[in-house]
């Protein structure tokens, strides 16, 4: 624990040490007086992925907390589908950059120690650990785009924060990790929350639910009375569905091959859920029909209903969110029509009306092409996905308030909780898509 009053000289020394910590180099070369918190050497359990050896729960030893770092006792962690390829018990080593690491990139927990330079959080704070940072100082943050904060996805620049029993250094995936009893992250990834909403529900706010919700509330700003289409009813898509409901959309049409996910979408605010396998090649036309207004009389504010030429683009969604993507692992439930995710990208483009908005959020395999003239003439705006224009320090507290009012529902999205020793099962269910969101609860 840090002493409450520190001398100016000590502060300057700590500042210098922090500079080294930020760049991720020379971490062990700093003064022990600066580096050693009372928690260094503490043992804890974590779900660790080792190159070529898959993942398992191991006992680790904590390294000293750096001046800009925060030690968080994790309460709950919801595995993200994006992290699945490297997190499964039988995973190969190709995806984890040749080092041992703790998978995932979001969690919720309580601050147990702060480095000398940390300002945002205090010991005892409950914090959402977000997959996207917001430092407030980098070029992207200063230009209003903190979901592209340059501290996010730093990969190998994040130093190890623990060692395994065989001496192997262990880092956290994307500098965050989450599936461990303790995590050490820099403060720009943390948002303190002051609420009685249970940790298990808050565990969806660092990443999945929030990304989809922000897509509709922050970057695209769904208008009341509009037609919204969401491809994919995974945790991100269901966040987008809830944004459609909260923002007052007239229709929220979901496209999802998995039956139980269509049913969940209807419970969470969708007005219709379509199966892309059943709709086949007629899917886009079906959506256009659902979005056409009560009249085709243009002088009366209607959309042209004819289906040839440019007027074809008059009908369609005002806002489209593609929250579907490629299969990271073969699903053990209903398969979608295209494992690469490219077909849905194409359909999302085509089902959006002239002048409408669409956002691509899924990770896909390969490239897809658009008619160049349609880009020039149809006036559709493509928004970048990432975390949907999420400003974590601004938006996590807003979404927490909506949860307190019962307007955002994380509870319905959580289909299983697991102790840390069953973390592999929690990842496997997500990989197989047999459950929507699973949450690992630390004891
Ligand atoms: Zn994620
Ligand atoms: Zn930044």
Tab-separated table of C-alpha atoms and ligand atoms in Angstrom:
chain	number	residue	atom	x	y	z
A	1	UNK	CA	0.000	0.000	0.000
A	2	UNK	CA	1.237	3.489	-0.875
A	3	UNK	CA	1.762	5.987	1.925
A	4	UNK	CA	-0.586	8.950	1.826
A	5	UNK	CA	2.033	11.704	1.887
A	6	UNK	CA	4.999	11.443	-0.398
A	7	UNK	CA	7.818	13.866	-0.909
A	8	UNK	CA	8.283	15.924	-4.050
A	9	UNK	CA	11.590	14.206	-4.718
A	10	UNK	CA	9.920	10.767	-4.524
A	11	UNK	CA	7.195	11.920	-6.852
A	12	UNK	CA	9.712	13.038	-9.465
A	13	UNK	CA	11.515	9.691	-9.201
A	14	UNK	CA	8.212	7.853	-9.651
A	15	UNK	CA	7.408	9.975	-12.663
A	16	UNK	CA	10.637	8.985	-14.327
A	17	UNK	CA	9.962	5.329	-13.604
A	18	UNK	CA	6.478	5.677	-15.076
A	19	UNK	CA	7.944	6.885	-18.347
A	20	UNK	CA	9.821	3.623	-18.660
A	21	UNK	CA	6.729	1.644	-17.705
A	22	UNK	CA	4.658	3.333	-20.413
A	23	UNK	CA	7.082	2.320	-23.107
A	24	UNK	CA	7.159	-1.204	-21.692
A	25	UNK	CA	10.945	-1.399	-21.453
A	26	UNK	CA	13.485	-1.628	-18.679
A	27	UNK	CA	10.814	-2.634	-16.227
A	28	UNK	CA	13.103	-4.472	-13.891
A	29	UNK	CA	15.779	-1.753	-13.901
A	30	UNK	CA	13.869	0.697	-11.756
A	31	UNK	CA	14.310	1.441	-8.102
A	32	UNK	CA	12.760	-1.232	-5.857
A	33	UNK	CA	11.381	1.528	-3.648
A	34	UNK	CA	9.308	2.711	-6.570
A	35	UNK	CA	8.285	-0.668	-7.850
A	36	UNK	CA	7.398	-2.810	-4.871
A	37	UNK	CA	3.842	-2.650	-3.629
A	38	UNK	CA	2.736	-4.847	-0.770
A	39	UNK	CA	1.170	-7.283	-3.231
A	40	UNK	CA	4.332	-8.283	-5.119
A	41	UNK	CA	4.909	-11.998	-4.642
A	42	UNK	CA	1.236	-12.727	-4.015
A	43	UNK	CA	-0.002	-16.068	-5.358
A	44	UNK	CA	-3.159	-16.267	-7.428
A	45	UNK	CA	-4.890	-18.546	-9.906
A	46	UNK	CA	-5.393	-17.760	-13.561
A	47	UNK	CA	-6.553	-19.439	-16.741
A	48	UNK	CA	-3.352	-19.348	-18.807
A	49	UNK	CA	-2.779	-20.101	-22.488
A	50	UNK	CA	0.642	-21.513	-23.322
A	51	UNK	CA	1.971	-21.640	-26.877
A	52	UNK	CA	1.247	-25.037	-28.379
A	53	UNK	CA	-0.085	-26.430	-25.117
A	54	UNK	CA	-3.607	-25.055	-24.871
A	55	UNK	CA	-5.042	-23.446	-21.771
A	56	UNK	CA	-5.343	-24.492	-18.139
A	57	UNK	CA	-5.706	-23.014	-14.659
A	58	UNK	CA	-2.306	-22.355	-13.076
A	59	UNK	CA	-0.983	-20.764	-9.926
A	60	UNK	CA	0.987	-17.594	-10.652
A	61	UNK	CA	3.072	-15.136	-8.654
A	62	UNK	CA	2.401	-11.407	-8.976
A	63	UNK	CA	5.175	-9.040	-10.089
A	64	UNK	CA	5.394	-5.506	-8.607
A	65	UNK	CA	2.730	-3.043	-9.686
A	66	UNK	CA	4.185	-0.204	-11.797
A	67	UNK	CA	3.476	3.505	-11.148
A	68	UNK	CA	0.778	3.781	-13.824
A	69	UNK	CA	-0.712	0.352	-13.168
A	70	UNK	CA	-3.608	-0.839	-11.079
A	71	UNK	CA	-4.038	-4.186	-9.379
A	72	UNK	CA	-7.618	-5.420	-9.737
A	73	UNK	CA	-9.124	-8.372	-7.878
A	74	UNK	CA	-11.333	-9.769	-10.610
A	75	UNK	CA	-14.888	-10.679	-9.650
A	76	UNK	CA	-16.296	-11.758	-13.006
A	77	UNK	CA	-15.169	-12.138	-16.600
A	78	UNK	CA	-17.279	-12.880	-19.684
A	79	UNK	CA	-15.246	-14.639	-22.417
A	80	UNK	CA	-15.454	-12.820	-25.755
A	81	UNK	CA	-15.915	-14.831	-28.960
A	82	UNK	CA	-13.036	-12.908	-30.565
A	83	UNK	CA	-10.620	-14.333	-28.002
A	84	UNK	CA	-11.760	-17.923	-28.455
A	85	UNK	CA	-9.165	-19.125	-31.017
A	86	UNK	CA	-6.369	-18.836	-28.493
A	87	UNK	CA	-8.321	-19.563	-25.305
A	88	UNK	CA	-9.652	-23.088	-25.738
A	89	UNK	CA	-8.186	-25.902	-23.638
A	90	UNK	CA	-6.925	-27.596	-26.813
A	91	UNK	CA	-5.836	-24.397	-28.637
A	92	UNK	CA	-2.731	-24.436	-30.810
A	93	UNK	CA	0.012	-21.936	-30.126
A	94	UNK	CA	-0.225	-20.010	-33.356
A	95	UNK	CA	-2.507	-17.276	-32.133
A	96	UNK	CA	-0.766	-16.192	-28.974
A	97	UNK	CA	2.452	-14.671	-30.276
A	98	UNK	CA	4.669	-17.243	-28.697
A	99	UNK	CA	4.148	-16.262	-25.097
A	100	UNK	CA	2.104	-17.368	-22.122
A	101	UNK	CA	-0.867	-15.138	-21.542
A	102	UNK	CA	-4.216	-14.800	-19.814
A	103	UNK	CA	-6.975	-14.663	-22.439
A	104	UNK	CA	-9.919	-12.274	-22.865
A	105	UNK	CA	-10.055	-8.497	-22.913
A	106	UNK	CA	-12.661	-7.392	-20.368
A	107	UNK	CA	-13.754	-8.037	-16.786
A	108	UNK	CA	-15.067	-6.404	-13.642
A	109	UNK	CA	-13.407	-6.260	-10.251
A	110	UNK	CA	-12.270	-4.251	-7.250
A	111	UNK	CA	-9.092	-2.168	-7.055
A	112	UNK	CA	-6.613	-3.530	-4.518
A	113	UNK	CA	-3.507	-1.443	-5.244
A	114	UNK	CA	-2.684	1.587	-7.366
A	115	UNK	CA	0.657	2.783	-8.679
A	116	UNK	CA	1.900	6.170	-7.478
A	117	UNK	CA	0.767	8.044	-10.603
A	118	UNK	CA	-2.723	6.630	-10.949
A	119	UNK	CA	-5.489	9.251	-10.779
A	120	UNK	CA	-8.635	7.705	-12.201
A	121	UNK	CA	-9.346	5.034	-9.592
A	122	UNK	CA	-8.769	4.468	-5.895
A	123	UNK	CA	-8.292	1.409	-3.769
A	124	UNK	CA	-11.672	-0.165	-3.086
A	125	UNK	CA	-13.334	1.114	-6.273
A	126	UNK	CA	-15.359	-1.333	-8.319
A	127	UNK	CA	-14.080	-1.022	-11.886
A	128	UNK	CA	-15.139	-2.208	-15.304
A	129	UNK	CA	-12.015	-3.327	-17.149
A	130	UNK	CA	-12.744	-2.437	-20.763
A	131	UNK	CA	-11.284	-3.910	-23.931
A	132	UNK	CA	-10.903	-0.416	-25.348
A	133	UNK	CA	-8.903	2.151	-23.449
A	134	UNK	CA	-9.503	5.874	-23.172
A	135	UNK	CA	-6.330	7.704	-22.218
A	136	UNK	CA	-7.583	11.187	-23.103
A	137	UNK	CA	-4.140	12.227	-24.296
A	138	UNK	CA	-3.286	10.389	-27.505
A	139	UNK	CA	-4.076	11.775	-30.969
A	140	UNK	CA	-7.190	9.618	-31.361
A	141	UNK	CA	-8.604	10.516	-27.945
A	142	UNK	CA	-7.931	14.214	-28.558
A	143	UNK	CA	-9.797	14.000	-31.855
A	144	UNK	CA	-12.892	12.508	-30.252
A	145	UNK	CA	-12.267	8.888	-31.224
A	146	UNK	CA	-11.334	7.125	-27.980
A	147	UNK	CA	-12.488	3.746	-29.203
A	148	UNK	CA	-9.400	3.979	-31.395
A	149	UNK	CA	-7.240	5.084	-28.435
A	150	UNK	CA	-3.671	4.204	-29.299
A	151	UNK	CA	-3.182	2.292	-26.068
A	152	UNK	CA	-5.792	-0.250	-27.221
A	153	UNK	CA	-4.634	-3.602	-28.613
A	154	UNK	CA	-0.998	-2.877	-27.897
A	155	UNK	CA	-0.224	-6.591	-28.176
A	156	UNK	CA	3.296	-7.441	-27.185
A	157	UNK	CA	4.107	-4.031	-25.747
A	158	UNK	CA	2.245	-4.987	-22.578
A	159	UNK	CA	4.775	-6.410	-20.165
A	160	UNK	CA	4.261	-9.596	-18.162
A	161	UNK	CA	2.724	-9.006	-14.747
A	162	UNK	CA	3.182	-12.443	-13.213
A	163	UNK	CA	5.344	-15.538	-13.350
A	164	UNK	CA	4.316	-19.190	-13.491
A	165	UNK	CA	5.695	-21.865	-11.144
A	166	UNK	CA	8.291	-22.857	-13.799
A	167	UNK	CA	9.476	-19.247	-14.072
A	168	UNK	CA	7.641	-18.473	-17.340
A	169	UNK	CA	6.606	-14.818	-17.642
A	170	UNK	CA	2.838	-14.396	-18.090
A	171	UNK	CA	1.175	-11.376	-19.704
A	172	UNK	CA	-2.464	-10.456	-20.272
A	173	UNK	CA	-4.052	-10.591	-23.725
A	174	UNK	CA	-4.300	-7.025	-25.068
A	175	UNK	CA	-2.954	-5.757	-21.737
A	176	UNK	CA	-6.238	-6.673	-20.093
A	177	UNK	CA	-6.884	-10.432	-19.899
A	178	UNK	CA	-9.572	-11.049	-17.316
A	179	UNK	CA	-9.864	-14.792	-16.690
A	180	UNK	CA	-7.764	-14.659	-13.521
A	181	UNK	CA	-8.195	-13.848	-9.854
A	182	UNK	CA	-5.919	-10.819	-10.212
A	183	UNK	CA	-5.249	-8.518	-13.158
A	184	UNK	CA	-2.779	-5.671	-13.545
A	185	UNK	CA	-3.772	-3.036	-16.098
A	186	UNK	CA	-2.915	0.559	-16.826
A	187	UNK	CA	-5.525	3.038	-15.653
A	188	UNK	CA	-6.760	4.053	-19.121
A	189	UNK	CA	-8.583	0.694	-19.353
A	190	UNK	CA	-10.533	1.208	-16.138
A	191	UNK	CA	-13.839	2.883	-15.478
A	192	UNK	CA	-14.943	3.142	-11.838
A	193	UNK	CA	-18.633	2.379	-11.355
A	194	UNK	CA	-20.742	3.323	-8.374
A	195	UNK	CA	-23.771	1.066	-8.417
A	196	UNK	CA	-25.440	-1.916	-6.797
A	197	UNK	CA	-25.833	-3.726	-10.124
A	198	UNK	CA	-24.250	-7.184	-9.520
A	199	UNK	CA	-20.723	-7.807	-10.806
A	200	UNK	CA	-21.911	-10.716	-12.950
A	201	UNK	CA	-24.055	-8.304	-15.007
A	202	UNK	CA	-21.393	-5.580	-15.091
A	203	UNK	CA	-19.011	-8.121	-16.619
A	204	UNK	CA	-20.688	-7.593	-20.020
A	205	UNK	CA	-19.968	-3.845	-20.012
A	206	UNK	CA	-16.276	-3.864	-20.838
A	207	UNK	CA	-16.799	-5.350	-24.257
A	208	UNK	CA	-19.647	-7.233	-25.895
A	209	UNK	CA	-22.995	-5.751	-24.843
A	210	UNK	CA	-21.512	-2.272	-24.715
A	211	UNK	CA	-19.984	-2.479	-28.197
A	212	UNK	CA	-23.347	-3.234	-29.770
A	213	UNK	CA	-25.213	-0.782	-27.614
A	214	UNK	CA	-22.732	1.994	-28.402
A	215	UNK	CA	-23.087	1.257	-32.128
A	216	UNK	CA	-26.712	2.331	-31.926
A	217	UNK	CA	-26.449	5.008	-29.260
A	218	UNK	CA	-23.066	6.630	-29.833
A	219	UNK	CA	-21.702	6.448	-33.349
A	220	UNK	CA	-24.866	5.950	-35.421
A	221	UNK	CA	-27.362	7.551	-33.034
A	222	UNK	CA	-30.494	5.591	-33.998
A	223	UNK	CA	-33.421	7.932	-34.483
A	224	UNK	CA	-36.795	7.395	-32.823
A	225	UNK	CA	-39.308	5.857	-35.218
A	226	UNK	CA	-36.628	4.515	-37.571
A	227	UNK	CA	-36.143	1.064	-39.107
A	228	UNK	CA	-33.174	-0.801	-37.645
A	229	UNK	CA	-31.696	-4.057	-38.962
A	230	UNK	CA	-29.196	-6.095	-36.934
A	231	UNK	CA	-27.263	-8.991	-38.469
A	232	UNK	CA	-26.158	-11.444	-35.776
A	233	UNK	CA	-27.796	-11.919	-32.375
A	234	UNK	CA	-24.655	-12.716	-30.422
A	235	UNK	CA	-23.761	-10.593	-27.397
A	236	UNK	CA	-22.755	-7.629	-29.596
A	237	UNK	CA	-25.853	-7.866	-31.792
A	238	UNK	CA	-28.138	-8.110	-28.773
A	239	UNK	CA	-26.509	-4.966	-27.416
A	240	UNK	CA	-27.445	-3.289	-30.708
A	241	UNK	CA	-30.995	-4.667	-30.447
A	242	UNK	CA	-31.299	-3.101	-27.000
A	243	UNK	CA	-30.008	0.200	-28.344
A	244	UNK	CA	-32.731	0.065	-30.983
A	245	UNK	CA	-35.342	-0.453	-28.270
A	246	UNK	CA	-33.946	2.227	-25.931
A	247	UNK	CA	-33.529	4.781	-28.735
A	248	UNK	CA	-37.136	4.213	-29.805
A	249	UNK	CA	-36.806	2.477	-33.170
A	250	UNK	CA	-40.073	1.647	-34.890
A	251	UNK	CA	-38.741	-1.736	-35.976
A	252	UNK	CA	-35.724	-3.795	-34.983
A	253	UNK	CA	-35.314	-6.644	-37.457
A	254	UNK	CA	-32.762	-9.310	-36.521
A	255	UNK	CA	-31.077	-11.759	-38.885
A	256	UNK	CA	-29.737	-14.801	-37.032
A	257	UNK	CA	-29.443	-18.505	-37.967
A	258	UNK	CA	-29.512	-19.862	-34.387
A	259	UNK	CA	-33.031	-20.391	-33.097
A	260	UNK	CA	-32.426	-19.717	-29.380
A	261	UNK	CA	-30.652	-16.475	-30.284
A	262	UNK	CA	-33.616	-15.340	-32.384
A	263	UNK	CA	-35.826	-16.027	-29.370
A	264	UNK	CA	-33.499	-14.035	-27.104
A	265	UNK	CA	-33.542	-11.160	-29.605
A	266	UNK	CA	-37.334	-11.052	-29.435
A	267	UNK	CA	-37.192	-10.927	-25.633
A	268	UNK	CA	-34.669	-8.093	-25.694
A	269	UNK	CA	-36.428	-5.751	-28.098
A	270	UNK	CA	-36.426	-7.113	-31.646
A	271	UNK	CA	-39.736	-6.729	-33.473
A	272	UNK	CA	-38.930	-9.556	-35.897
A	273	UNK	CA	-36.199	-12.197	-36.104
A	274	UNK	CA	-35.436	-13.812	-39.468
A	275	UNK	CA	-33.479	-16.987	-40.177
A	276	UNK	CA	-31.054	-16.307	-43.070
A	277	UNK	CA	-31.025	-20.013	-43.962
A	278	UNK	CA	-34.805	-20.042	-44.393
A	279	UNK	CA	-34.909	-16.716	-46.255
A	280	UNK	CA	-32.054	-17.651	-48.610
A	281	UNK	CA	-31.558	-15.396	-51.612
A	282	UNK	CA	-34.769	-13.522	-50.808
A	283	UNK	CA	-33.465	-12.064	-47.559
A	284	UNK	CA	-32.598	-8.577	-48.772
A	285	UNK	CA	-35.892	-8.150	-50.596
A	286	UNK	CA	-37.768	-9.375	-47.509
A	287	UNK	CA	-36.054	-6.713	-45.368
A	288	UNK	CA	-36.825	-4.023	-47.934
A	289	UNK	CA	-40.453	-5.061	-47.905
A	290	UNK	CA	-40.561	-4.937	-44.104
A	291	UNK	CA	-39.039	-1.457	-44.126
A	292	UNK	CA	-41.226	0.052	-46.803
A	293	UNK	CA	-43.664	2.573	-45.439
A	294	UNK	CA	-47.433	2.592	-45.699
A	295	UNK	CA	-47.411	4.375	-49.063
A	296	UNK	CA	-45.297	4.549	-52.211
A	297	UNK	CA	-46.648	8.024	-53.028
A	298	UNK	CA	-43.520	10.141	-53.149
A	299	UNK	CA	-45.444	13.408	-52.872
A	300	UNK	CA	-46.945	12.050	-49.644
A	301	UNK	CA	-43.549	11.266	-48.076
A	302	UNK	CA	-43.586	7.624	-49.159
A	303	UNK	CA	-40.783	5.502	-50.482
A	304	UNK	CA	-40.817	4.297	-54.062
A	305	UNK	CA	-41.657	0.607	-54.054
A	306	UNK	CA	-40.592	-0.257	-57.592
A	307	UNK	CA	-37.723	-2.688	-57.656
A	308	UNK	CA	-35.820	-1.681	-60.757
A	309	UNK	CA	-33.156	0.954	-61.182
A	310	UNK	CA	-32.081	3.458	-58.574
A	311	UNK	CA	-35.490	3.588	-56.927
A	312	UNK	CA	-34.707	0.127	-55.612
A	313	UNK	CA	-32.520	1.799	-53.016
A	314	UNK	CA	-35.358	3.891	-51.627
A	315	UNK	CA	-36.687	1.009	-49.571
A	316	UNK	CA	-34.617	-0.436	-46.760
A	317	UNK	CA	-33.265	0.082	-43.281
A	318	UNK	CA	-32.451	3.518	-41.914
A	319	UNK	CA	-29.784	1.990	-39.681
A	320	UNK	CA	-28.064	-1.375	-40.197
A	321	UNK	CA	-25.618	-2.950	-37.771
A	322	UNK	CA	-23.699	-5.989	-38.942
A	323	UNK	CA	-22.693	-7.720	-35.707
A	324	UNK	CA	-22.136	-11.091	-37.371
A	325	UNK	CA	-18.751	-12.407	-38.430
A	326	UNK	CA	-16.734	-15.440	-39.388
A	327	UNK	CA	-16.809	-18.736	-37.535
A	328	UNK	CA	-13.772	-18.855	-35.237
A	329	UNK	CA	-14.731	-22.440	-34.453
A	330	UNK	CA	-17.342	-24.700	-36.084
A	331	UNK	CA	-20.669	-24.000	-34.346
A	332	UNK	CA	-22.416	-26.896	-32.605
A	333	UNK	CA	-25.783	-25.277	-33.227
A	334	UNK	CA	-27.409	-24.100	-36.484
A	335	UNK	CA	-24.788	-22.881	-38.958
A	336	UNK	CA	-25.205	-19.662	-40.874
A	337	UNK	CA	-25.137	-19.581	-44.680
A	338	UNK	CA	-21.528	-18.343	-44.888
A	339	UNK	CA	-18.719	-19.196	-42.408
A	340	UNK	CA	-16.520	-16.344	-43.738
A	341	UNK	CA	-19.027	-13.644	-42.737
A	342	UNK	CA	-18.755	-11.911	-46.120
A	343	UNK	CA	-22.298	-12.662	-47.316
A	344	UNK	CA	-23.800	-10.773	-44.374
A	345	UNK	CA	-21.582	-7.772	-45.167
A	346	UNK	CA	-22.955	-7.728	-48.682
A	347	UNK	CA	-26.541	-8.123	-47.508
A	348	UNK	CA	-26.132	-5.411	-44.861
A	349	UNK	CA	-25.046	-2.998	-47.582
A	350	UNK	CA	-27.890	-3.934	-49.905
A	351	UNK	CA	-30.676	-3.789	-47.346
A	352	UNK	CA	-29.810	-0.256	-46.209
A	353	UNK	CA	-31.857	2.467	-47.874
A	354	UNK	CA	-30.370	5.287	-49.959
A	355	UNK	CA	-29.014	7.814	-47.502
A	356	UNK	CA	-29.111	5.279	-44.669
A	357	UNK	CA	-26.395	4.349	-42.202
A	358	UNK	CA	-24.612	1.075	-41.650
A	359	UNK	CA	-21.896	-0.179	-39.378
A	360	UNK	CA	-19.655	-3.204	-39.764
A	361	UNK	CA	-18.628	-4.722	-36.425
A	362	UNK	CA	-17.744	-8.346	-37.155
A	363	UNK	CA	-14.368	-9.836	-37.924
A	364	UNK	CA	-14.580	-11.661	-41.252
A	365	UNK	CA	-12.401	-13.794	-43.469
A	366	UNK	CA	-11.358	-12.218	-46.755
A	367	UNK	CA	-12.478	-9.212	-48.787
A	368	UNK	CA	-15.783	-8.181	-50.236
A	369	UNK	CA	-16.500	-5.745	-53.021
A	370	UNK	CA	-19.079	-3.062	-53.645
A	371	UNK	CA	-20.370	-1.549	-56.838
A	372	UNK	CA	-18.340	1.650	-57.122
A	373	UNK	CA	-21.152	3.726	-58.564
A	374	UNK	CA	-23.471	2.728	-55.747
A	375	UNK	CA	-20.909	4.117	-53.315
A	376	UNK	CA	-21.003	7.394	-55.202
A	377	UNK	CA	-24.727	7.727	-55.763
A	378	UNK	CA	-26.657	5.951	-53.027
A	379	UNK	CA	-25.483	8.125	-50.162
A	380	UNK	CA	-25.154	5.322	-47.653
A	381	UNK	CA	-22.765	6.114	-44.821
A	382	UNK	CA	-20.515	3.310	-43.609
A	383	UNK	CA	-19.450	3.728	-39.993
A	384	UNK	CA	-16.446	1.942	-38.560
A	385	UNK	CA	-17.303	-0.671	-35.969
A	386	UNK	CA	-14.545	-1.177	-33.394
A	387	UNK	CA	-16.489	-0.467	-30.169
A	388	UNK	CA	-19.286	1.483	-31.819
A	389	UNK	CA	-18.008	4.946	-30.955
A	390	UNK	CA	-17.852	4.005	-27.293
A	391	UNK	CA	-16.198	6.513	-24.950
A	392	UNK	CA	-15.669	4.175	-22.023
A	393	UNK	CA	-15.465	6.849	-19.323
A	394	UNK	CA	-18.581	8.594	-20.640
A	395	UNK	CA	-20.665	5.615	-21.722
A	396	UNK	CA	-20.138	2.887	-19.104
A	397	UNK	CA	-21.716	5.108	-16.388
A	398	UNK	CA	-24.598	5.937	-18.767
A	399	UNK	CA	-25.257	2.261	-19.496
A	400	UNK	CA	-25.055	1.425	-15.778
A	401	UNK	CA	-27.824	3.982	-15.163
A	402	UNK	CA	-29.905	2.342	-17.886
A	403	UNK	CA	-29.321	-1.040	-16.216
A	404	UNK	CA	-30.458	0.392	-12.881
A	405	UNK	CA	-33.676	1.501	-14.561
A	406	UNK	CA	-34.135	-1.898	-16.185
A	407	UNK	CA	-33.746	-0.471	-19.687
A	408	UNK	CA	-30.573	-2.391	-20.505
A	409	UNK	CA	-30.774	-6.084	-19.666
A	410	UNK	CA	-27.530	-8.019	-19.231
A	411	UNK	CA	-29.125	-10.696	-17.070
A	412	UNK	CA	-31.103	-12.294	-19.903
A	413	UNK	CA	-27.922	-12.511	-21.981
A	414	UNK	CA	-25.978	-14.517	-19.380
A	415	UNK	CA	-26.680	-18.222	-19.836
A	416	UNK	CA	-24.206	-19.787	-17.457
A	417	UNK	CA	-21.736	-18.992	-14.673
A	418	UNK	CA	-18.581	-21.001	-14.018
A	419	UNK	CA	-15.931	-21.094	-11.293
A	420	UNK	CA	-12.387	-20.378	-12.492
A	421	UNK	CA	-11.486	-24.069	-12.538
A	422	UNK	CA	-14.173	-24.531	-15.216
A	423	UNK	CA	-13.018	-21.567	-17.325
A	424	UNK	CA	-12.290	-23.944	-20.214
A	425	UNK	CA	-15.967	-24.913	-20.312
A	426	UNK	CA	-17.014	-21.266	-20.294
A	427	UNK	CA	-14.820	-20.612	-23.365
A	428	UNK	CA	-15.922	-23.833	-25.071
A	429	UNK	CA	-19.639	-22.970	-24.797
A	430	UNK	CA	-18.916	-19.584	-26.363
A	431	UNK	CA	-16.822	-21.188	-29.111
A	432	UNK	CA	-19.549	-23.744	-29.859
A	433	UNK	CA	-22.225	-20.984	-29.652
A	434	UNK	CA	-24.259	-23.315	-27.442
A	435	UNK	CA	-24.633	-20.460	-24.949
A	436	UNK	CA	-24.836	-16.740	-25.584
A	437	UNK	CA	-22.726	-15.195	-22.814
A	438	UNK	CA	-20.976	-17.221	-20.157
A	439	UNK	CA	-19.392	-15.637	-17.100
A	440	UNK	CA	-16.445	-16.910	-15.075
A	441	UNK	CA	-16.982	-16.004	-11.418
A	442	UNK	CA	-13.926	-15.836	-9.180
A	443	UNK	CA	-14.503	-17.128	-5.683
B	1	LIG	ZN1	-14.268	-8.755	-27.476
B	2	LIG	ZN1	-5.972	7.555	-26.131
